[in-house]
Amino acid sequence: MEARLNIMASPVAAKAMKHIVAAATSLTESTLPAATRELVMLRASQINGCAGCIDMHTKDATHAGESQVRLHLVAAWREATVFTEAERAALELAEEGTRIADAAGGVPDEVWANAAKHYDEDQLAALVTVIAVINAFNRGNVITQQPAGDYVVGQYH
């Protein structure tokens, strides 16, 4: 597969993408657990069919010590026993935030309340931001048909 467009070759798009990358990078300074961030980014990317981000986040998570079992079960997290209640709340928020158009009222109050039981206000802010940022990356990659499989851990950091 060949990409439709090299986004970084466009001065306008490259400038905008640098801001999105900076937003993603700033989240590493939050107290939201790194494993939670990776699981959330992986789940949103699965929903959006973004092969490039699935490739990147499975490799990054593996490199950071995440187990293959947990990575394989992210798509079926509701039935899996390998996630904490906090991770499950984050994954549910990620799904609802990614599928926002499917719900007439947006993210249900119960989903937000469940996440708020497990994360403080700063962590919730980071969680909301990571969901928004990964969805932006997913959409850009899917629209331009970015190929996947060649990502090397750390290549964009």
JSON list of C-alpha atoms in Angstrom, two decimals:
[
{"chain": "A", "resi": 1, "resn": "MET", "atom": "CA", "xyz": [0.00, 0.00, 0.00]},
{"chain": "A", "resi": 2, "resn": "GLU", "atom": "CA", "xyz": [1.22, 3.46, -0.82]},
{"chain": "A", "resi": 3, "resn": "ALA", "atom": "CA", "xyz": [0.08, 6.55, 1.07]},
{"chain": "A", "resi": 4, "resn": "ARG", "atom": "CA", "xyz": [-2.14, 9.01, -0.78]},
{"chain": "A", "resi": 5, "resn": "LEU", "atom": "CA", "xyz": [-0.25, 11.95, 0.66]},
{"chain": "A", "resi": 6, "resn": "ASN", "atom": "CA", "xyz": [2.94, 12.67, 2.59]},
{"chain": "A", "resi": 7, "resn": "ILE", "atom": "CA", "xyz": [1.44, 14.94, 5.23]},
{"chain": "A", "resi": 8, "resn": "MET", "atom": "CA", "xyz": [4.84, 16.01, 6.55]},
{"chain": "A", "resi": 9, "resn": "ALA", "atom": "CA", "xyz": [5.86, 17.26, 3.07]},
{"chain": "A", "resi": 10, "resn": "SER", "atom": "CA", "xyz": [3.15, 19.92, 3.23]},
{"chain": "A", "resi": 11, "resn": "PRO", "atom": "CA", "xyz": [4.31, 23.01, 5.16]},
{"chain": "A", "resi": 12, "resn": "VAL", "atom": "CA", "xyz": [0.79, 23.72, 6.42]},
{"chain": "A", "resi": 13, "resn": "ALA", "atom": "CA", "xyz": [0.01, 20.14, 7.46]},
{"chain": "A", "resi": 14, "resn": "ALA", "atom": "CA", "xyz": [3.49, 19.58, 8.92]},
{"chain": "A", "resi": 15, "resn": "LYS", "atom": "CA", "xyz": [3.11, 22.65, 11.11]},
{"chain": "A", "resi": 16, "resn": "ALA", "atom": "CA", "xyz": [-0.26, 21.47, 12.39]},
{"chain": "A", "resi": 17, "resn": "MET", "atom": "CA", "xyz": [1.00, 17.91, 12.93]},
{"chain": "A", "resi": 18, "resn": "LYS", "atom": "CA", "xyz": [3.92, 19.18, 15.01]},
{"chain": "A", "resi": 19, "resn": "HIS", "atom": "CA", "xyz": [1.39, 20.69, 17.41]},
{"chain": "A", "resi": 20, "resn": "ILE", "atom": "CA", "xyz": [-0.54, 17.42, 17.62]},
{"chain": "A", "resi": 21, "resn": "VAL", "atom": "CA", "xyz": [2.72, 15.53, 18.23]},
{"chain": "A", "resi": 22, "resn": "ALA", "atom": "CA", "xyz": [3.64, 18.05, 20.95]},
{"chain": "A", "resi": 23, "resn": "ALA", "atom": "CA", "xyz": [0.24, 17.52, 22.60]},
{"chain": "A", "resi": 24, "resn": "ALA", "atom": "CA", "xyz": [0.81, 13.76, 22.59]},
{"chain": "A", "resi": 25, "resn": "THR", "atom": "CA", "xyz": [4.34, 14.15, 23.96]},
{"chain": "A", "resi": 26, "resn": "SER", "atom": "CA", "xyz": [3.17, 16.40, 26.79]},
{"chain": "A", "resi": 27, "resn": "LEU", "atom": "CA", "xyz": [0.93, 13.60, 28.06]},
{"chain": "A", "resi": 28, "resn": "THR", "atom": "CA", "xyz": [3.98, 11.59, 29.11]},
{"chain": "A", "resi": 29, "resn": "GLU", "atom": "CA", "xyz": [4.37, 14.12, 31.93]},
{"chain": "A", "resi": 30, "resn": "SER", "atom": "CA", "xyz": [0.93, 13.33, 33.36]},
{"chain": "A", "resi": 31, "resn": "THR", "atom": "CA", "xyz": [0.31, 10.88, 36.20]},
{"chain": "A", "resi": 32, "resn": "LEU", "atom": "CA", "xyz": [-1.98, 8.84, 33.96]},
{"chain": "A", "resi": 33, "resn": "PRO", "atom": "CA", "xyz": [-0.21, 5.46, 33.81]},
{"chain": "A", "resi": 34, "resn": "ALA", "atom": "CA", "xyz": [1.76, 4.89, 30.61]},
{"chain": "A", "resi": 35, "resn": "ALA", "atom": "CA", "xyz": [0.16, 1.45, 30.22]},
{"chain": "A", "resi": 36, "resn": "THR", "atom": "CA", "xyz": [-3.30, 3.03, 30.34]},
{"chain": "A", "resi": 37, "resn": "ARG", "atom": "CA", "xyz": [-2.31, 5.57, 27.69]},
{"chain": "A", "resi": 38, "resn": "GLU", "atom": "CA", "xyz": [-1.04, 2.82, 25.38]},
{"chain": "A", "resi": 39, "resn": "LEU", "atom": "CA", "xyz": [-4.12, 0.63, 25.90]},
{"chain": "A", "resi": 40, "resn": "VAL", "atom": "CA", "xyz": [-6.43, 3.57, 25.18]},
{"chain": "A", "resi": 41, "resn": "MET", "atom": "CA", "xyz": [-4.51, 4.57, 22.05]},
{"chain": "A", "resi": 42, "resn": "LEU", "atom": "CA", "xyz": [-4.53, 0.98, 20.83]},
{"chain": "A", "resi": 43, "resn": "ARG", "atom": "CA", "xyz": [-8.28, 0.58, 21.40]},
{"chain": "A", "resi": 44, "resn": "ALA", "atom": "CA", "xyz": [-9.20, 3.82, 19.65]},
{"chain": "A", "resi": 45, "resn": "SER", "atom": "CA", "xyz": [-6.92, 2.89, 16.76]},
{"chain": "A", "resi": 46, "resn": "GLN", "atom": "CA", "xyz": [-8.59, -0.52, 16.47]},
{"chain": "A", "resi": 47, "resn": "ILE", "atom": "CA", "xyz": [-12.03, 1.09, 16.34]},
{"chain": "A", "resi": 48, "resn": "ASN", "atom": "CA", "xyz": [-10.90, 3.58, 13.71]},
{"chain": "A", "resi": 49, "resn": "GLY", "atom": "CA", "xyz": [-9.09, 0.96, 11.62]},
{"chain": "A", "resi": 50, "resn": "CYS", "atom": "CA", "xyz": [-5.79, 2.85, 11.79]},
{"chain": "A", "resi": 51, "resn": "ALA", "atom": "CA", "xyz": [-3.19, 0.21, 10.97]},
{"chain": "A", "resi": 52, "resn": "GLY", "atom": "CA", "xyz": [-0.28, 2.62, 11.41]},
{"chain": "A", "resi": 53, "resn": "CYS", "atom": "CA", "xyz": [-1.27, 3.52, 14.96]},
{"chain": "A", "resi": 54, "resn": "ILE", "atom": "CA", "xyz": [-2.07, -0.10, 15.84]},
{"chain": "A", "resi": 55, "resn": "ASP", "atom": "CA", "xyz": [1.42, -1.04, 14.62]},
{"chain": "A", "resi": 56, "resn": "MET", "atom": "CA", "xyz": [3.04, 1.79, 16.58]},
{"chain": "A", "resi": 57, "resn": "HIS", "atom": "CA", "xyz": [1.20, 1.36, 19.85]},
{"chain": "A", "resi": 58, "resn": "THR", "atom": "CA", "xyz": [1.48, -2.43, 20.02]},
{"chain": "A", "resi": 59, "resn": "LYS", "atom": "CA", "xyz": [5.22, -2.14, 19.42]},
{"chain": "A", "resi": 60, "resn": "ASP", "atom": "CA", "xyz": [5.66, 0.75, 21.87]},
{"chain": "A", "resi": 61, "resn": "ALA", "atom": "CA", "xyz": [3.62, -1.04, 24.53]},
{"chain": "A", "resi": 62, "resn": "THR", "atom": "CA", "xyz": [5.56, -4.28, 24.04]},
{"chain": "A", "resi": 63, "resn": "HIS", "atom": "CA", "xyz": [8.83, -2.38, 24.29]},
{"chain": "A", "resi": 64, "resn": "ALA", "atom": "CA", "xyz": [7.60, -0.81, 27.55]},
{"chain": "A", "resi": 65, "resn": "GLY", "atom": "CA", "xyz": [6.91, -4.28, 28.98]},
{"chain": "A", "resi": 66, "resn": "GLU", "atom": "CA", "xyz": [3.23, -4.78, 28.22]},
{"chain": "A", "resi": 67, "resn": "SER", "atom": "CA", "xyz": [2.22, -8.42, 27.86]},
{"chain": "A", "resi": 68, "resn": "GLN", "atom": "CA", "xyz": [1.14, -9.89, 24.55]},
{"chain": "A", "resi": 69, "resn": "VAL", "atom": "CA", "xyz": [-1.94, -11.37, 26.23]},
{"chain": "A", "resi": 70, "resn": "ARG", "atom": "CA", "xyz": [-3.21, -7.95, 27.32]},
{"chain": "A", "resi": 71, "resn": "LEU", "atom": "CA", "xyz": [-2.46, -6.41, 23.93]},
{"chain": "A", "resi": 72, "resn": "HIS", "atom": "CA", "xyz": [-4.29, -9.21, 22.13]},
{"chain": "A", "resi": 73, "resn": "LEU", "atom": "CA", "xyz": [-7.29, -8.84, 24.43]},
{"chain": "A", "resi": 74, "resn": "VAL", "atom": "CA", "xyz": [-7.72, -5.06, 24.14]},
{"chain": "A", "resi": 75, "resn": "ALA", "atom": "CA", "xyz": [-10.30, -5.53, 21.36]},
{"chain": "A", "resi": 76, "resn": "ALA", "atom": "CA", "xyz": [-12.35, -7.75, 23.70]},
{"chain": "A", "resi": 77, "resn": "TRP", "atom": "CA", "xyz": [-11.59, -6.00, 27.01]},
{"chain": "A", "resi": 78, "resn": "ARG", "atom": "CA", "xyz": [-15.14, -6.40, 28.34]},
{"chain": "A", "resi": 79, "resn": "GLU", "atom": "CA", "xyz": [-14.77, -10.19, 28.43]},
{"chain": "A", "resi": 80, "resn": "ALA", "atom": "CA", "xyz": [-11.11, -10.23, 29.43]},
{"chain": "A", "resi": 81, "resn": "THR", "atom": "CA", "xyz": [-9.96, -10.69, 33.02]},
{"chain": "A", "resi": 82, "resn": "VAL", "atom": "CA", "xyz": [-6.51, -9.16, 32.54]},
{"chain": "A", "resi": 83, "resn": "PHE", "atom": "CA", "xyz": [-7.44, -5.48, 32.96]},
{"chain": "A", "resi": 84, "resn": "THR", "atom": "CA", "xyz": [-7.86, -3.54, 36.18]},
{"chain": "A", "resi": 85, "resn": "GLU", "atom": "CA", "xyz": [-11.14, -1.79, 36.93]},
{"chain": "A", "resi": 86, "resn": "ALA", "atom": "CA", "xyz": [-9.40, 1.54, 36.26]},
{"chain": "A", "resi": 87, "resn": "GLU", "atom": "CA", "xyz": [-8.13, 0.33, 32.88]},
{"chain": "A", "resi": 88, "resn": "ARG", "atom": "CA", "xyz": [-11.58, -0.95, 32.02]},
{"chain": "A", "resi": 89, "resn": "ALA", "atom": "CA", "xyz": [-13.06, 2.46, 32.84]},
{"chain": "A", "resi": 90, "resn": "ALA", "atom": "CA", "xyz": [-10.44, 4.14, 30.64]},
{"chain": "A", "resi": 91, "resn": "LEU", "atom": "CA", "xyz": [-11.10, 1.73, 27.77]},
{"chain": "A", "resi": 92, "resn": "GLU", "atom": "CA", "xyz": [-14.83, 2.35, 28.04]},
{"chain": "A", "resi": 93, "resn": "LEU", "atom": "CA", "xyz": [-14.29, 6.11, 27.97]},
{"chain": "A", "resi": 94, "resn": "ALA", "atom": "CA", "xyz": [-11.99, 5.68, 24.96]},
{"chain": "A", "resi": 95, "resn": "GLU", "atom": "CA", "xyz": [-14.62, 3.69, 23.10]},
{"chain": "A", "resi": 96, "resn": "GLU", "atom": "CA", "xyz": [-17.41, 6.13, 23.88]},
{"chain": "A", "resi": 97, "resn": "GLY", "atom": "CA", "xyz": [-15.19, 9.13, 23.05]},
{"chain": "A", "resi": 98, "resn": "THR", "atom": "CA", "xyz": [-14.09, 7.54, 19.78]},
{"chain": "A", "resi": 99, "resn": "ARG", "atom": "CA", "xyz": [-17.62, 6.55, 18.77]},
{"chain": "A", "resi": 100, "resn": "ILE", "atom": "CA", "xyz": [-19.03, 9.91, 19.83]},
{"chain": "A", "resi": 101, "resn": "ALA", "atom": "CA", "xyz": [-21.18, 10.25, 16.71]},
{"chain": "A", "resi": 102, "resn": "ASP", "atom": "CA", "xyz": [-22.95, 6.98, 17.56]},
{"chain": "A", "resi": 103, "resn": "ALA", "atom": "CA", "xyz": [-24.44, 8.43, 20.75]},
{"chain": "A", "resi": 104, "resn": "ALA", "atom": "CA", "xyz": [-26.91, 11.28, 20.36]},
{"chain": "A", "resi": 105, "resn": "GLY", "atom": "CA", "xyz": [-25.93, 12.71, 23.73]},
{"chain": "A", "resi": 106, "resn": "GLY", "atom": "CA", "xyz": [-22.20, 12.12, 23.50]},
{"chain": "A", "resi": 107, "resn": "VAL", "atom": "CA", "xyz": [-20.38, 10.22, 26.23]},
{"chain": "A", "resi": 108, "resn": "PRO", "atom": "CA", "xyz": [-22.93, 8.92, 28.77]},
{"chain": "A", "resi": 109, "resn": "ASP", "atom": "CA", "xyz": [-22.77, 10.30, 32.32]},
{"chain": "A", "resi": 110, "resn": "GLU", "atom": "CA", "xyz": [-22.33, 6.77, 33.72]},
{"chain": "A", "resi": 111, "resn": "VAL", "atom": "CA", "xyz": [-19.20, 6.23, 31.62]},
{"chain": "A", "resi": 112, "resn": "TRP", "atom": "CA", "xyz": [-17.73, 9.53, 32.83]},
{"chain": "A", "resi": 113, "resn": "ALA", "atom": "CA", "xyz": [-18.66, 8.80, 36.45]},
{"chain": "A", "resi": 114, "resn": "ASN", "atom": "CA", "xyz": [-17.01, 5.39, 36.27]},
{"chain": "A", "resi": 115, "resn": "ALA", "atom": "CA", "xyz": [-13.78, 6.91, 34.94]},
{"chain": "A", "resi": 116, "resn": "ALA", "atom": "CA", "xyz": [-13.94, 9.62, 37.62]},
{"chain": "A", "resi": 117, "resn": "LYS", "atom": "CA", "xyz": [-14.02, 6.91, 40.32]},
{"chain": "A", "resi": 118, "resn": "HIS", "atom": "CA", "xyz": [-10.57, 5.74, 39.23]},
{"chain": "A", "resi": 119, "resn": "TYR", "atom": "CA", "xyz": [-8.77, 8.88, 38.05]},
{"chain": "A", "resi": 120, "resn": "ASP", "atom": "CA", "xyz": [-8.23, 12.30, 39.58]},
{"chain": "A", "resi": 121, "resn": "GLU", "atom": "CA", "xyz": [-8.99, 15.49, 37.68]},
{"chain": "A", "resi": 122, "resn": "ASP", "atom": "CA", "xyz": [-5.52, 15.80, 36.12]},
{"chain": "A", "resi": 123, "resn": "GLN", "atom": "CA", "xyz": [-5.57, 12.17, 35.03]},
{"chain": "A", "resi": 124, "resn": "LEU", "atom": "CA", "xyz": [-9.06, 12.61, 33.57]},
{"chain": "A", "resi": 125, "resn": "ALA", "atom": "CA", "xyz": [-7.82, 15.63, 31.64]},
{"chain": "A", "resi": 126, "resn": "ALA", "atom": "CA", "xyz": [-4.91, 13.57, 30.32]},
{"chain": "A", "resi": 127, "resn": "LEU", "atom": "CA", "xyz": [-7.27, 10.71, 29.44]},
{"chain": "A", "resi": 128, "resn": "VAL", "atom": "CA", "xyz": [-9.61, 13.02, 27.51]},
{"chain": "A", "resi": 129, "resn": "THR", "atom": "CA", "xyz": [-6.64, 14.57, 25.73]},
{"chain": "A", "resi": 130, "resn": "VAL", "atom": "CA", "xyz": [-5.07, 11.24, 24.78]},
{"chain": "A", "resi": 131, "resn": "ILE", "atom": "CA", "xyz": [-8.41, 10.09, 23.35]},
{"chain": "A", "resi": 132, "resn": "ALA", "atom": "CA", "xyz": [-8.75, 13.30, 21.33]},
{"chain": "A", "resi": 133, "resn": "VAL", "atom": "CA", "xyz": [-5.14, 13.21, 20.11]},
{"chain": "A", "resi": 134, "resn": "ILE", "atom": "CA", "xyz": [-5.15, 9.57, 19.02]},
{"chain": "A", "resi": 135, "resn": "ASN", "atom": "CA", "xyz": [-8.41, 10.12, 17.17]},
{"chain": "A", "resi": 136, "resn": "ALA", "atom": "CA", "xyz": [-6.80, 13.03, 15.31]},
{"chain": "A", "resi": 137, "resn": "PHE", "atom": "CA", "xyz": [-3.82, 10.85, 14.34]},
{"chain": "A", "resi": 138, "resn": "ASN", "atom": "CA", "xyz": [-6.12, 7.98, 13.35]},
{"chain": "A", "resi": 139, "resn": "ARG", "atom": "CA", "xyz": [-8.22, 10.14, 11.09]},
{"chain": "A", "resi": 140, "resn": "GLY", "atom": "CA", "xyz": [-5.24, 11.67, 9.32]},
{"chain": "A", "resi": 141, "resn": "ASN", "atom": "CA", "xyz": [-3.65, 8.27, 8.77]},
{"chain": "A", "resi": 142, "resn": "VAL", "atom": "CA", "xyz": [-6.84, 6.58, 7.59]},
{"chain": "A", "resi": 143, "resn": "ILE", "atom": "CA", "xyz": [-7.79, 9.40, 5.21]},
{"chain": "A", "resi": 144, "resn": "THR", "atom": "CA", "xyz": [-4.35, 9.37, 3.61]},
{"chain": "A", "resi": 145, "resn": "GLN", "atom": "CA", "xyz": [-4.01, 5.56, 3.76]},
{"chain": "A", "resi": 146, "resn": "GLN", "atom": "CA", "xyz": [-0.73, 5.51, 5.63]},
{"chain": "A", "resi": 147, "resn": "PRO", "atom": "CA", "xyz": [0.83, 2.02, 5.40]},
{"chain": "A", "resi": 148, "resn": "ALA", "atom": "CA", "xyz": [1.68, -0.02, 8.47]},
{"chain": "A", "resi": 149, "resn": "GLY", "atom": "CA", "xyz": [4.19, -2.61, 9.53]},
{"chain": "A", "resi": 150, "resn": "ASP", "atom": "CA", "xyz": [7.49, -0.81, 9.28]},
{"chain": "A", "resi": 151, "resn": "TYR", "atom": "CA", "xyz": [7.32, 1.23, 12.49]},
{"chain": "A", "resi": 152, "resn": "VAL", "atom": "CA", "xyz": [10.42, 0.97, 14.68]},
{"chain": "A", "resi": 153, "resn": "VAL", "atom": "CA", "xyz": [10.08, 1.77, 18.40]},
{"chain": "A", "resi": 154, "resn": "GLY", "atom": "CA", "xyz": [11.14, 5.33, 19.07]},
{"chain": "A", "resi": 155, "resn": "GLN", "atom": "CA", "xyz": [11.20, 6.41, 15.45]},
{"chain": "A", "resi": 156, "resn": "TYR", "atom": "CA", "xyz": [8.89, 9.40, 16.05]},
{"chain": "A", "resi": 157, "resn": "HIS", "atom": "CA", "xyz": [10.17, 10.40, 19.50]}
]
